Coordinates of C-alpha atoms in Angstrom, one line a residue:
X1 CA -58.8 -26.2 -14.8
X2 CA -55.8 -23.4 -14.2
X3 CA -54.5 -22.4 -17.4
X4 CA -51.7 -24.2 -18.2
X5 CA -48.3 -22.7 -18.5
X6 CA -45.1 -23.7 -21.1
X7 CA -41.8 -24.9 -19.7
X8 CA -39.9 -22.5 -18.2
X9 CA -42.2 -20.0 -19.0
X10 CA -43.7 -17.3 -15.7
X11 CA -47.0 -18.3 -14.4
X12 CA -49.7 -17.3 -16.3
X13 CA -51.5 -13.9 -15.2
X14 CA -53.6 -11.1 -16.2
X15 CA -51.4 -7.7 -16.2
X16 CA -52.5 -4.5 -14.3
X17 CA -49.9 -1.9 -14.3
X18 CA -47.1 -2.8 -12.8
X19 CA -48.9 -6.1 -11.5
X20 CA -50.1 -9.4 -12.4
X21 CA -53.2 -10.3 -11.5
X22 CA -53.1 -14.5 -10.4
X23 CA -56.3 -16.0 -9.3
X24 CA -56.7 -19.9 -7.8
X25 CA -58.8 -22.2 -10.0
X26 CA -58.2 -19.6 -13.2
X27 CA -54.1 -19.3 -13.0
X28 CA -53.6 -21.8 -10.7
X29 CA -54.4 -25.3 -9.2
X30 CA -55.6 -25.9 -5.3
X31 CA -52.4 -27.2 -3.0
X32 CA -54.4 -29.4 -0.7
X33 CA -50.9 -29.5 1.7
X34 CA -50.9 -26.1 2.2
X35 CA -54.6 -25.5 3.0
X36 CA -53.8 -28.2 5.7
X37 CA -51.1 -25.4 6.8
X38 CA -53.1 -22.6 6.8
X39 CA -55.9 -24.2 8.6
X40 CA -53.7 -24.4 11.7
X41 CA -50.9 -22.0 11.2
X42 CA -53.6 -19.2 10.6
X43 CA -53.8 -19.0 14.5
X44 CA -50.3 -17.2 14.5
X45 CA -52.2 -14.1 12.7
X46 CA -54.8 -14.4 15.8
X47 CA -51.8 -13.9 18.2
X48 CA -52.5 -9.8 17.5
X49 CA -55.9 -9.8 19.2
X50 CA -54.0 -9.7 23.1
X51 CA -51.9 -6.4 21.7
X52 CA -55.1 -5.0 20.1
X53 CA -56.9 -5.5 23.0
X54 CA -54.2 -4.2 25.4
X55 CA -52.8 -1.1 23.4
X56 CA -55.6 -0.1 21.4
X57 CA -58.2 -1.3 23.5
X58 CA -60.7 -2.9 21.6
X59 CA -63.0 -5.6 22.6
X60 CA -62.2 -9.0 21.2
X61 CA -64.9 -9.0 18.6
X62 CA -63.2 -5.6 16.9
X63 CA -60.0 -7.1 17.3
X64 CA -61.0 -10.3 15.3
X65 CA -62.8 -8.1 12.5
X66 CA -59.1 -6.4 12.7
X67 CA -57.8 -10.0 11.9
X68 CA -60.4 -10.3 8.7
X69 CA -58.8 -7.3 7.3
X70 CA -56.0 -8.4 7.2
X71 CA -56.5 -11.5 6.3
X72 CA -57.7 -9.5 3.4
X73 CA -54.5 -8.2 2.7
X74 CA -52.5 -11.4 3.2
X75 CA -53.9 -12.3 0.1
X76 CA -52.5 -9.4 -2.0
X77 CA -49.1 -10.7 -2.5
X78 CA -49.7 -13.9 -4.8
X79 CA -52.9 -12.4 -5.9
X80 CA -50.7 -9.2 -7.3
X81 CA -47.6 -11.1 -8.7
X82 CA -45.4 -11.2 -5.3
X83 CA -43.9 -14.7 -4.8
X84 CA -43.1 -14.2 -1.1
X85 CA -45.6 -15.4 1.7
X86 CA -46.4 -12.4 3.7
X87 CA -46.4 -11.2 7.1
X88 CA -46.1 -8.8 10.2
X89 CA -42.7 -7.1 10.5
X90 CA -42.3 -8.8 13.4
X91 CA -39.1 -7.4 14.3
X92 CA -40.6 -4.5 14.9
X93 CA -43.3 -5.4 17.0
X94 CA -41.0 -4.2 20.5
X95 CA -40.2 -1.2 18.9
X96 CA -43.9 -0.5 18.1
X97 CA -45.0 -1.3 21.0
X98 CA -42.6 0.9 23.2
X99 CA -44.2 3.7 21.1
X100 CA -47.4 2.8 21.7
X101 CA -46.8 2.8 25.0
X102 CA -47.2 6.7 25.0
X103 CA -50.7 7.0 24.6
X104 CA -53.8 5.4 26.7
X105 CA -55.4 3.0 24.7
X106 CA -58.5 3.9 22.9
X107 CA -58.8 6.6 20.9
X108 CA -54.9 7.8 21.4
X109 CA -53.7 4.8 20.4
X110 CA -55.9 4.3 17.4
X111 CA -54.8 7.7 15.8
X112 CA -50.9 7.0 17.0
X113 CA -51.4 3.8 15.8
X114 CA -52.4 5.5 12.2
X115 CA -49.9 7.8 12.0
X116 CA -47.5 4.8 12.5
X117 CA -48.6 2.9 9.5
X118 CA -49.4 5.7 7.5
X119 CA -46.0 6.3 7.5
X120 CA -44.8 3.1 6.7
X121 CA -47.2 3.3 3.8
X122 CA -45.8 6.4 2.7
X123 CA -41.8 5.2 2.6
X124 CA -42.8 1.8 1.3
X125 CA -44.5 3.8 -1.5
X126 CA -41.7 6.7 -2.4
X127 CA -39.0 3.9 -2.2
X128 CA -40.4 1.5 -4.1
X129 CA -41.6 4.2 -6.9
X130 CA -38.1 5.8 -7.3
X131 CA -36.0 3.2 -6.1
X132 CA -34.2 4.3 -3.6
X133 CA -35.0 1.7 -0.5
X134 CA -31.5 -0.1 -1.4
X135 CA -29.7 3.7 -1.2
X136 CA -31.7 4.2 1.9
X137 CA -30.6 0.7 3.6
X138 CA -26.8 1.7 1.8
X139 CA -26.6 5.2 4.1
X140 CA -27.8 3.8 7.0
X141 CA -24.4 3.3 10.0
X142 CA -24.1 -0.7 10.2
X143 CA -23.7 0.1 14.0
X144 CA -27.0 1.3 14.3
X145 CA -28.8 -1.2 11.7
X146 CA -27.3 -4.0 13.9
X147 CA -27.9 -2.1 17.4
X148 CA -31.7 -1.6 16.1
X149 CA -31.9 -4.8 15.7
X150 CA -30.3 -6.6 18.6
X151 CA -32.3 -3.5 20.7
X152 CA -35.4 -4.7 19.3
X153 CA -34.7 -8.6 20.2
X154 CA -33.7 -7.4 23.7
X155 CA -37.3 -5.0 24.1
X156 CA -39.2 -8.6 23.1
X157 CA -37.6 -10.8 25.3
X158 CA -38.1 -8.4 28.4
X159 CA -41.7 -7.7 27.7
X160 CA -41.9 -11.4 28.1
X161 CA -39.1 -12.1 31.3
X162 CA -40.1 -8.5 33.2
X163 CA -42.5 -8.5 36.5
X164 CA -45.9 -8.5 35.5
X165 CA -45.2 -10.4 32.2
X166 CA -46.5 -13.5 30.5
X167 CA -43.6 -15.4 32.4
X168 CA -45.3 -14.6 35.6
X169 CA -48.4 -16.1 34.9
X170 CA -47.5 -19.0 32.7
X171 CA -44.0 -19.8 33.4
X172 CA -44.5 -23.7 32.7
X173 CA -46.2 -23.3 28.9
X174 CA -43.7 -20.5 28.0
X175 CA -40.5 -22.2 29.2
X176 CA -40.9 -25.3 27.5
X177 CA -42.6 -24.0 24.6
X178 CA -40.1 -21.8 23.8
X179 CA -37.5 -24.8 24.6
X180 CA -39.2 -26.7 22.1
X181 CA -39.7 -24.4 19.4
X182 CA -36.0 -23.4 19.6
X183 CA -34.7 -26.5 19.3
X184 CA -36.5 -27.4 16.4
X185 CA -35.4 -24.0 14.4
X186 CA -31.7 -23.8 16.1
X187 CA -30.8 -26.8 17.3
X188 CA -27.6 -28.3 15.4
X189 CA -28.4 -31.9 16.3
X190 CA -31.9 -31.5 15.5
X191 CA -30.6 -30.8 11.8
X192 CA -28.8 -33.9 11.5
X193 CA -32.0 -35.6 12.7
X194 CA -33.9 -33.9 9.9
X195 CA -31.8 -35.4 7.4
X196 CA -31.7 -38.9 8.7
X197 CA -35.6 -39.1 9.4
X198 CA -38.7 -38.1 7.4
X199 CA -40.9 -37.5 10.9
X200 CA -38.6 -35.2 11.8
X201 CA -37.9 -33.2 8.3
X202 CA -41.9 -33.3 8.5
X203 CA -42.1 -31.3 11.3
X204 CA -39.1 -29.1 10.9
X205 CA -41.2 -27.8 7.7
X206 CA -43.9 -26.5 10.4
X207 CA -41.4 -24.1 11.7
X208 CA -43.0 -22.9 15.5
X209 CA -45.8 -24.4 15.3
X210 CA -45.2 -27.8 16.9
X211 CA -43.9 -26.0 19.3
X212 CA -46.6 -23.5 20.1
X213 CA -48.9 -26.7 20.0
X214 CA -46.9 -28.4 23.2
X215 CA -47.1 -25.0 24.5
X216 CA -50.8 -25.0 24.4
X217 CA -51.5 -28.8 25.9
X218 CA -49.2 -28.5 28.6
X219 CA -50.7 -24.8 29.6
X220 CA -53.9 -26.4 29.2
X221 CA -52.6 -29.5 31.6
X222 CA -51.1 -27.3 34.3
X223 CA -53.8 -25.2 34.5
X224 CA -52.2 -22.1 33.0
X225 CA -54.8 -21.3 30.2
X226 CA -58.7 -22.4 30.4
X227 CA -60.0 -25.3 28.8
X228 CA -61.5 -24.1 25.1
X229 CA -64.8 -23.9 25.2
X230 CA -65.8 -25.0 21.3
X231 CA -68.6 -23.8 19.8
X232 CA -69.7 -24.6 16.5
X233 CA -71.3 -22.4 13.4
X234 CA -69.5 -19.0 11.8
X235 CA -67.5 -16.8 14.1
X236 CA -69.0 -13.1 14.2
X237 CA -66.8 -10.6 13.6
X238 CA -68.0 -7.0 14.5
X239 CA -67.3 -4.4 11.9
X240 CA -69.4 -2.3 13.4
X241 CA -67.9 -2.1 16.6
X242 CA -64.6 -2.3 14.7
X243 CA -65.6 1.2 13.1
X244 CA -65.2 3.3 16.6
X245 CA -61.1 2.0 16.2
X246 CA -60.7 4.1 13.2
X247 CA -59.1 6.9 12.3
X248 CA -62.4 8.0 11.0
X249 CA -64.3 8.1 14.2
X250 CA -61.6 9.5 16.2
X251 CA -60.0 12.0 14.7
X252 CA -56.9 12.5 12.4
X253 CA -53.8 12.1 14.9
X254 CA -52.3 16.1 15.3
X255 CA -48.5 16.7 13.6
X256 CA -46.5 16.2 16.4
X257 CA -48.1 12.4 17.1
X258 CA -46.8 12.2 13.5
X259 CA -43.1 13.8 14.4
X260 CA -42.6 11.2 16.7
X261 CA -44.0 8.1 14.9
X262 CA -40.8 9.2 11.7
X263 CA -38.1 6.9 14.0
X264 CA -40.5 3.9 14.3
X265 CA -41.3 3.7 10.7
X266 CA -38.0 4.5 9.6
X267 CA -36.8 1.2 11.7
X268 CA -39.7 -0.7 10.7
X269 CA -38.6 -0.1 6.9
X270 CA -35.3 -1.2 7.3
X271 CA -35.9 -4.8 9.0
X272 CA -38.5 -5.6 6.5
X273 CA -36.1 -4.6 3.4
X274 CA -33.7 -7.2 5.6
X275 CA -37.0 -9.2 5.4
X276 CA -37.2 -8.7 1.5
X277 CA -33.3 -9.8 0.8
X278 CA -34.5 -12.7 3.1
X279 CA -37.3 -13.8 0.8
X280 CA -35.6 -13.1 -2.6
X281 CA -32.8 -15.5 -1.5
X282 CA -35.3 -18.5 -0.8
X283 CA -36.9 -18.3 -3.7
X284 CA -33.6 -18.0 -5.6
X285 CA -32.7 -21.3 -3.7
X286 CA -35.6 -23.4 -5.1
X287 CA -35.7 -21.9 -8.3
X288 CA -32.7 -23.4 -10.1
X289 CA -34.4 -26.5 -8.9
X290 CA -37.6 -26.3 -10.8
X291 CA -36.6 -25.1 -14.3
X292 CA -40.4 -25.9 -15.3
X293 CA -41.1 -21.9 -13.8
X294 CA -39.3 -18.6 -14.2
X295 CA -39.9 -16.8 -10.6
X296 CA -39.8 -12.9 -10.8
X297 CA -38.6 -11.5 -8.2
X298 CA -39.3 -7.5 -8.7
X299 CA -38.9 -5.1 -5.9
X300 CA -40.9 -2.4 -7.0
X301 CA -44.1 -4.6 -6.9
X302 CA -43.2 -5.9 -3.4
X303 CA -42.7 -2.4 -2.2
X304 CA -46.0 -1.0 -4.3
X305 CA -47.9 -4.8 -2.5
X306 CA -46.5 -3.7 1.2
X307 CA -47.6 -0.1 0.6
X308 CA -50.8 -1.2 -0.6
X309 CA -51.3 -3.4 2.6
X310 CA -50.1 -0.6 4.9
X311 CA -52.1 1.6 3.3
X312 CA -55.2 -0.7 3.9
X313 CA -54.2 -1.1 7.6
X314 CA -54.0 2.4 8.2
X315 CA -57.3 3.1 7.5
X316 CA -59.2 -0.2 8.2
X317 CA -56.9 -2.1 10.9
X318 CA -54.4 -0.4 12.7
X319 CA -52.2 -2.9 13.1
X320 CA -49.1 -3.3 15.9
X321 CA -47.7 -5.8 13.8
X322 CA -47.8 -3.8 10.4
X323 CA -48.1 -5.1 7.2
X324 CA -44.4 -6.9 6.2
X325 CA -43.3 -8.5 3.0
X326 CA -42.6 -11.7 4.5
X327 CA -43.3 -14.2 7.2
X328 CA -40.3 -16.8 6.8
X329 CA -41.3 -19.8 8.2
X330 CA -44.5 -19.9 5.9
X331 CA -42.8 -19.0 3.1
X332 CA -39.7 -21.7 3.8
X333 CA -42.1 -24.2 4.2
X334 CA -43.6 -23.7 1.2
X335 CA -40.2 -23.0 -0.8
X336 CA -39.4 -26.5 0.8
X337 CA -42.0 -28.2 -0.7
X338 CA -41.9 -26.3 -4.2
X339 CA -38.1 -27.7 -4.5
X340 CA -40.1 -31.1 -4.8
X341 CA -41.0 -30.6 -8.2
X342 CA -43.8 -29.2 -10.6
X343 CA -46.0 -32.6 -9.2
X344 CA -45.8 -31.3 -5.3
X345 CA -46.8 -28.4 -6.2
X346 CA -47.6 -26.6 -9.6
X347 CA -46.6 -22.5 -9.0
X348 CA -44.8 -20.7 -6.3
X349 CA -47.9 -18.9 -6.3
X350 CA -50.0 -22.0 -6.1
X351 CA -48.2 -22.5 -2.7
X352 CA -48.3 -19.2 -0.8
X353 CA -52.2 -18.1 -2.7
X354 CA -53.8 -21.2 -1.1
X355 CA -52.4 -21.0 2.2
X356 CA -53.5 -17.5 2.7
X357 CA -57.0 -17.9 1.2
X358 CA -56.9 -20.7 3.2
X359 CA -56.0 -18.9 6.7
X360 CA -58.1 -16.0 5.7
X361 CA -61.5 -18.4 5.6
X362 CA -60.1 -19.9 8.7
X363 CA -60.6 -17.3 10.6
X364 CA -64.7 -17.7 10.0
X365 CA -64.9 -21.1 11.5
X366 CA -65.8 -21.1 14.4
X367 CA -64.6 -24.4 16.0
X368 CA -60.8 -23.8 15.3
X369 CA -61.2 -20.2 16.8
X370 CA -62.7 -21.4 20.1
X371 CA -60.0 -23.9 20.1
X372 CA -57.2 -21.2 19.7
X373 CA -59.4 -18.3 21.6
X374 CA -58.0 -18.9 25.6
X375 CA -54.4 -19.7 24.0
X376 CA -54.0 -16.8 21.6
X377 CA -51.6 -15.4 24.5
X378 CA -49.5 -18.2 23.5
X379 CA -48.5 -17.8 20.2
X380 CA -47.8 -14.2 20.4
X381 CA -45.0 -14.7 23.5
X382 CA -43.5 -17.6 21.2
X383 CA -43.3 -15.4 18.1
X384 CA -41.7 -13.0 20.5
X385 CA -39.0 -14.8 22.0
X386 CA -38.0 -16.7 18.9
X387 CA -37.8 -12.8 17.0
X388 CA -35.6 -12.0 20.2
X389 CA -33.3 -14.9 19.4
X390 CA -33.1 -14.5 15.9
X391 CA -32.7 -10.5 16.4
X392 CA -30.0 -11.1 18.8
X393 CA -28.3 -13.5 16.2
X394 CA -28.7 -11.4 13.3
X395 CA -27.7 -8.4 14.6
X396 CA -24.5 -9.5 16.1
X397 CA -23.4 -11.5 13.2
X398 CA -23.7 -8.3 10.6
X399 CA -21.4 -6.5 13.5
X400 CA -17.5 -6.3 11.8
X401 CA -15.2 -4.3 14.7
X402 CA -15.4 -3.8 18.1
X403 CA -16.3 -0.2 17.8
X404 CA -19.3 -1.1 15.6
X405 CA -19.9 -3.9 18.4
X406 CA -19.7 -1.2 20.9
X407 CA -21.6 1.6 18.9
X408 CA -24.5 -1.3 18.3
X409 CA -24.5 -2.4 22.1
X410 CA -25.5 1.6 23.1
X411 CA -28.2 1.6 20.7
X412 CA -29.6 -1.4 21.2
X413 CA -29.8 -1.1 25.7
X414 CA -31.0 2.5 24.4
X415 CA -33.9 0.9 22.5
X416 CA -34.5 -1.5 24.9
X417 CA -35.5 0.8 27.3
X418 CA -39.5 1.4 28.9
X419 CA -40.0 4.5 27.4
X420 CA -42.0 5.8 24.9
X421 CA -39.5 7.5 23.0
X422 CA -36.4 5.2 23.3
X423 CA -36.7 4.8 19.8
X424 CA -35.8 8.5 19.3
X425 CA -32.9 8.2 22.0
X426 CA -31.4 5.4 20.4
X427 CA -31.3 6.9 16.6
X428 CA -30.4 10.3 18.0
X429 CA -27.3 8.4 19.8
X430 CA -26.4 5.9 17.1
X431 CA -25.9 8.7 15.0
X432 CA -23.7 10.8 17.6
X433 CA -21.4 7.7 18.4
X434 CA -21.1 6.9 14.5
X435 CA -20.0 10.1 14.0
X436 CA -17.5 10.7 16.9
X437 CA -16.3 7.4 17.0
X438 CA -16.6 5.5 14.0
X439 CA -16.4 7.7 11.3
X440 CA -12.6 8.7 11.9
X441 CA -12.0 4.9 11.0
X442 CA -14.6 5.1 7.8
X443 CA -11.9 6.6 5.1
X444 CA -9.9 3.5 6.3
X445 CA -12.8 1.0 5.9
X446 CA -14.0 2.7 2.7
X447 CA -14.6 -0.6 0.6
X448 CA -16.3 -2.3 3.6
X449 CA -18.6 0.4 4.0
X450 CA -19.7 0.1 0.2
X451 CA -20.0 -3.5 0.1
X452 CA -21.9 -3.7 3.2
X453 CA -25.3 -4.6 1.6
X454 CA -23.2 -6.9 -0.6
X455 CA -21.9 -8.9 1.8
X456 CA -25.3 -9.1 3.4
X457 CA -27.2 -10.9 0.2
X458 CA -23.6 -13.1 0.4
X459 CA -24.0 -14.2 3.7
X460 CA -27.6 -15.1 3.1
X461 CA -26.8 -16.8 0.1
X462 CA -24.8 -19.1 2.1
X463 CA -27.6 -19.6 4.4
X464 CA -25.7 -17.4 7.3
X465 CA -29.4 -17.0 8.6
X466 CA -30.9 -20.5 8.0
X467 CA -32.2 -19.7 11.5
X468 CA -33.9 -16.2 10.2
X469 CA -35.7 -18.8 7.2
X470 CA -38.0 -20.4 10.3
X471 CA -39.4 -18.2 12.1
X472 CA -40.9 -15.3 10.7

């Protein structure tokens, strides 16, 4: 029996420092509909194996004991006192990638791969300590925030549309999964359906995944993926074999591998504190609904959570994706049902804890893996070309002149570019056209510019970015 908490009151926890310690069965009850979520939406978290097997090249057994860690740290946020359901920065994932493309996978990669996330560890830490992740966000150009961003959207979608991509080789599951998944997150009509017709409001709340599961019959259908073949038991993870993919077996990476993973983590900081301002303003949503819980929404534990997870990546999972603070369509769908009422379900923490523990033990049973295994492919190009589209849309909305507009559009084809350090080109010339172009204009906008973040938390107050809310 979870212990029981007073009207209006916070959850019940244990404190630890600057966290509270929340544990199922103890602080809170068991949400049978979302362990129903997690037990199929856990195969979005499997959608890293291909890139661990391409860039770090790891065998598929590592690459699944990968998964377990972080599975791991998935579980930190509710455990910790974090009401957001967490993530990959995934965003970021083109921009990471491009970088990676520098080094020959293996043991290259691995240590690039840890100076990458070390980093992001390191900034997540500092800011979250002293506070200064919103004055970091504040300096930043909007032109290059926006042209990072579009760049990055742009980088995913041509990974997926170039020669030699996942378009060439499954053309039919892509197209019409991506078809399908977009017009259940975008589509205007399909929002007027939601509201006239339970079905469809059901499956709305699954965010991609209906779609990713038409992708996945019709590959199978068409011959694009193999049939699963399903085995039954435990799944095997090898943590052994995961140990030659760490940082400890091949060596700490040498300081210029670190000099040039600084713009990638830098970038990678600012979409997930987008990704934060995202999350808050869900939960701020449902929360005047339910006036049975007081949510806390504290950005020194989410920073000091992410660091931790980062942190635990670096050194036991280096991880393409990272470690982000939120992944918005599990933690919309969940907000979603919390808004029901203390009986749907009991804590926002109730919500996002079970589904985790729930993905996390997912990943040891061995049917639904084999199931997944041939299709992993999959749900990795779908998270990729809904993040292009919702990149694309974000970015150009925050864009408020046509010099910013123009500033943004050079960064972002600089980003977008297949090289290694287009990441470094495209912050190096952000900065040069800000300062050439736009700042002769910035004594003239000088209220604009300090109301930027403002206007952001505004706009996503007003549900600007409904779209953001369902993919993630």
């Amino acid at each position: 029996m979870a212990l029981s908490r007073q009207h209006g009151a916070e959850h019940p926890f244990w404190a630890l420092g600057p966290f509270k310690i929340r544990l199922p069965f103890i602080h809170y009850r068991w949400e049978f509909p979302e362990m129903v979520q997690g037990l199929f939406m856990f195969v979005v978290s499997l959608g890293m194996i291909p890139l661990l097997m391409k860039y770090l090249g790891m065998p598929y057994e590592a690459a699944l004991a990968f998964c377990v860690v972080a599975g791991i740290g998935y579980l930190l946020p509710a455990l910790m006192g974090v009401p957001l359901v967490p993530g990959w920065i995934t965003p970021a994932i083109p921009v990471v990638l491009l970088y990676l493309q520098a080094f020959e996978p293996g043991p290259e990669a691995v240590k690039a791969m840890f100076a990458l996330q070390l980093e992001v560890f390191v900034i997540f830490l500092i800011l979250g300590l002293t506070g200064l992740g919103n004055k970091l966000v504040r300096i930043i150009p909007n032109s290059l925030k926006s042209g990072i961003i579009i760049g990055a959207g742009i980088a995913a979608m041509m990974g997926e549309l170039k020669t030699g991509g996942r378009i060439d080789t499954t053309p039919v599951s892509l197209l019409i999964g991506s078809i399908v998944s977009a017009y259940i997150l975008f589509s205007l009509s399909f929002k007027h359906v939601v509201e006239t017709s339970r079905l469809a409001k059901i499956i709305s709340n699954f965010g991609m995944i209906p779609g990713m599961f038409v992708a996945m019959i019709i590959g199978w259908t068409v011959g694009e993926y193999a049939l699963p073949d399903i085995q039954w038991g435990i799944t095997s993870p090898d943590f052994g074999l995961m140990m030659n993919y760490l940082v400890f077996d091949t060596g700490m990476p040498d300081a210029d591998m670190f000099l040039l993973a600084i713009p990638t983590a830098i970038i990678a900081y600012v979409i997930a504190f987008g990704d934060i301002l995202v999350g808050f303003t869900l939960c701020r949503r449902v929360d005047h609904l339910r006036p049975d819980e007081k949510i806390e929404l504290d950005v020194t534990r989410v920073h000091l959570v992410t660091a931790l997870r980062n942190g635990l990546h670096a050194l036991l999972a280096p991880w393409p994706g990272l470690a982000g603070p939120l992944w918005t369509a599990a933690h919309a769908t969940v907000a979603e049902r919390y808004a029901l009422g203390r009986k749907a379900m009991d804590s926002i923490y109730s919500g996002g804890g079970t589904f985790w523990i729930t993905g996390l033990i997912a990943i040891f049973i061995l049917p639904l893996v084999s199931v997944f295994k041939p299709v992993l492919p999959i749900a990795l190009s779908l998270t990729l070309v809904l993040t292009a589209y919702i990149c694309i849309m974000v970015g150009m909305e925050e864009l408020k002149s046509s010099t910013e507009r123009g500033v943004a559009g050079i960064v972002a084809v600089t980003l977008a570019m297949p090289d290694p350090k287009a990441t470094v080109y495209a912050v190096a010339i952000g900065l040069v056209l800000y300062w050439l172009i736009e700042r002769p204009n910035a004594a003239q906008r000088a209220k604009e510019d300090l109301s930027i973040i403002g206007d952001d938390t505004a706009a996503i107050e007003a549900g600007d970015r409904h779209g953001v809310a369902q993919v993630r």
